[in-house]
Amino acid sequence: MRNNYLYILVAFAVIYLIRVLPLTLIRKPIESRFLRSFLYYVPYVTLAVMTFPAIVQATASPIAGAAALIVGIVAALMGASLLPVAGACCAVVLLLELVLV
């Protein structure tokens, strides 16, 4: 029989160490411009790595997901806010899935 409390304790310890070690080991400001810029972009890259595959695979056809991703990126670059971008992506997926499936 597995001990669920042991799994929870190990998960807690790992998460706690990941969050506390940088605070305790790095006490002075980071001087390296490369390292500062790298750390600045880590959250954005992590979000992109988790989001982009989910967008493409969430539809019945990966082509519809990829097309919606492209339309969403173009709409966002043109200055559209979140609601119009989401609406355009949903419309593209709906239309393409009606045609492709």
JSON list of N, CA and C in Angstrom, two decimals, residues 55 59 63-73 85 88-90 92-93 96:
[
{"chain": "A", "resi": 55, "resn": "ILE", "atom": "N", "xyz": [-3.04, 24.54, -27.43]},
{"chain": "A", "resi": 55, "resn": "ILE", "atom": "CA", "xyz": [-3.92, 25.18, -28.40]},
{"chain": "A", "resi": 55, "resn": "ILE", "atom": "C", "xyz": [-4.07, 24.31, -29.64]},
{"chain": "A", "resi": 59, "resn": "THR", "atom": "N", "xyz": [-8.19, 20.88, -30.34]},
{"chain": "A", "resi": 59, "resn": "THR", "atom": "CA", "xyz": [-9.24, 20.79, -31.35]},
{"chain": "A", "resi": 59, "resn": "THR", "atom": "C", "xyz": [-9.26, 19.39, -31.96]},
{"chain": "A", "resi": 63, "resn": "ILE", "atom": "N", "xyz": [-4.89, 21.12, -37.64]},
{"chain": "A", "resi": 63, "resn": "ILE", "atom": "CA", "xyz": [-4.82, 22.22, -38.61]},
{"chain": "A", "resi": 63, "resn": "ILE", "atom": "C", "xyz": [-5.68, 23.39, -38.13]},
{"chain": "A", "resi": 64, "resn": "ALA", "atom": "N", "xyz": [-6.87, 23.09, -37.58]},
{"chain": "A", "resi": 64, "resn": "ALA", "atom": "CA", "xyz": [-7.74, 24.14, -37.07]},
{"chain": "A", "resi": 64, "resn": "ALA", "atom": "C", "xyz": [-7.08, 24.84, -35.88]},
{"chain": "A", "resi": 65, "resn": "GLY", "atom": "N", "xyz": [-6.43, 24.08, -35.01]},
{"chain": "A", "resi": 65, "resn": "GLY", "atom": "CA", "xyz": [-5.75, 24.68, -33.88]},
{"chain": "A", "resi": 65, "resn": "GLY", "atom": "C", "xyz": [-4.59, 25.56, -34.30]},
{"chain": "A", "resi": 66, "resn": "ALA", "atom": "N", "xyz": [-3.81, 25.10, -35.27]},
{"chain": "A", "resi": 66, "resn": "ALA", "atom": "CA", "xyz": [-2.68, 25.90, -35.76]},
{"chain": "A", "resi": 66, "resn": "ALA", "atom": "C", "xyz": [-3.16, 27.16, -36.45]},
{"chain": "A", "resi": 67, "resn": "ALA", "atom": "N", "xyz": [-4.26, 27.06, -37.22]},
{"chain": "A", "resi": 67, "resn": "ALA", "atom": "CA", "xyz": [-4.80, 28.24, -37.89]},
{"chain": "A", "resi": 67, "resn": "ALA", "atom": "C", "xyz": [-5.33, 29.24, -36.86]},
{"chain": "A", "resi": 68, "resn": "ALA", "atom": "N", "xyz": [-5.99, 28.75, -35.83]},
{"chain": "A", "resi": 68, "resn": "ALA", "atom": "CA", "xyz": [-6.48, 29.65, -34.77]},
{"chain": "A", "resi": 68, "resn": "ALA", "atom": "C", "xyz": [-5.32, 30.31, -34.05]},
{"chain": "A", "resi": 69, "resn": "LEU", "atom": "N", "xyz": [-4.24, 29.58, -33.82]},
{"chain": "A", "resi": 69, "resn": "LEU", "atom": "CA", "xyz": [-3.06, 30.16, -33.19]},
{"chain": "A", "resi": 69, "resn": "LEU", "atom": "C", "xyz": [-2.49, 31.29, -34.03]},
{"chain": "A", "resi": 70, "resn": "ILE", "atom": "N", "xyz": [-2.39, 31.07, -35.33]},
{"chain": "A", "resi": 70, "resn": "ILE", "atom": "CA", "xyz": [-1.86, 32.10, -36.22]},
{"chain": "A", "resi": 70, "resn": "ILE", "atom": "C", "xyz": [-2.77, 33.32, -36.25]},
{"chain": "A", "resi": 71, "resn": "VAL", "atom": "N", "xyz": [-4.09, 33.09, -36.34]},
{"chain": "A", "resi": 71, "resn": "VAL", "atom": "CA", "xyz": [-5.04, 34.20, -36.34]},
{"chain": "A", "resi": 71, "resn": "VAL", "atom": "C", "xyz": [-4.97, 34.96, -35.02]},
{"chain": "A", "resi": 72, "resn": "GLY", "atom": "N", "xyz": [-4.83, 34.24, -33.92]},
{"chain": "A", "resi": 72, "resn": "GLY", "atom": "CA", "xyz": [-4.72, 34.90, -32.62]},
{"chain": "A", "resi": 72, "resn": "GLY", "atom": "C", "xyz": [-3.47, 35.75, -32.49]},
{"chain": "A", "resi": 73, "resn": "ILE", "atom": "N", "xyz": [-2.36, 35.24, -32.99]},
{"chain": "A", "resi": 73, "resn": "ILE", "atom": "CA", "xyz": [-1.11, 36.01, -32.93]},
{"chain": "A", "resi": 73, "resn": "ILE", "atom": "C", "xyz": [-1.22, 37.26, -33.79]},
{"chain": "A", "resi": 85, "resn": "VAL", "atom": "N", "xyz": [-9.60, 38.68, -29.65]},
{"chain": "A", "resi": 85, "resn": "VAL", "atom": "CA", "xyz": [-8.64, 37.64, -30.07]},
{"chain": "A", "resi": 85, "resn": "VAL", "atom": "C", "xyz": [-9.23, 36.26, -29.80]},
{"chain": "A", "resi": 88, "resn": "ALA", "atom": "N", "xyz": [-12.06, 35.60, -32.28]},
{"chain": "A", "resi": 88, "resn": "ALA", "atom": "CA", "xyz": [-11.56, 35.28, -33.62]},
{"chain": "A", "resi": 88, "resn": "ALA", "atom": "C", "xyz": [-11.00, 33.86, -33.68]},
{"chain": "A", "resi": 89, "resn": "CYS", "atom": "N", "xyz": [-10.28, 33.46, -32.65]},
{"chain": "A", "resi": 89, "resn": "CYS", "atom": "CA", "xyz": [-9.73, 32.10, -32.61]},
{"chain": "A", "resi": 89, "resn": "CYS", "atom": "C", "xyz": [-10.85, 31.06, -32.56]},
{"chain": "A", "resi": 90, "resn": "CYS", "atom": "N", "xyz": [-11.85, 31.32, -31.75]},
{"chain": "A", "resi": 90, "resn": "CYS", "atom": "CA", "xyz": [-12.98, 30.38, -31.68]},
{"chain": "A", "resi": 90, "resn": "CYS", "atom": "C", "xyz": [-13.71, 30.29, -33.01]},
{"chain": "A", "resi": 92, "resn": "VAL", "atom": "N", "xyz": [-12.47, 30.82, -36.01]},
{"chain": "A", "resi": 92, "resn": "VAL", "atom": "CA", "xyz": [-11.63, 30.09, -36.97]},
{"chain": "A", "resi": 92, "resn": "VAL", "atom": "C", "xyz": [-11.71, 28.59, -36.72]},
{"chain": "A", "resi": 93, "resn": "VAL", "atom": "N", "xyz": [-11.65, 28.18, -35.46]},
{"chain": "A", "resi": 93, "resn": "VAL", "atom": "CA", "xyz": [-11.74, 26.75, -35.14]},
{"chain": "A", "resi": 93, "resn": "VAL", "atom": "C", "xyz": [-13.10, 26.21, -35.55]},
{"chain": "A", "resi": 96, "resn": "LEU", "atom": "N", "xyz": [-13.28, 26.00, -39.47]},
{"chain": "A", "resi": 96, "resn": "LEU", "atom": "CA", "xyz": [-12.39, 24.98, -40.04]},
{"chain": "A", "resi": 96, "resn": "LEU", "atom": "C", "xyz": [-12.82, 23.57, -39.63]}
]
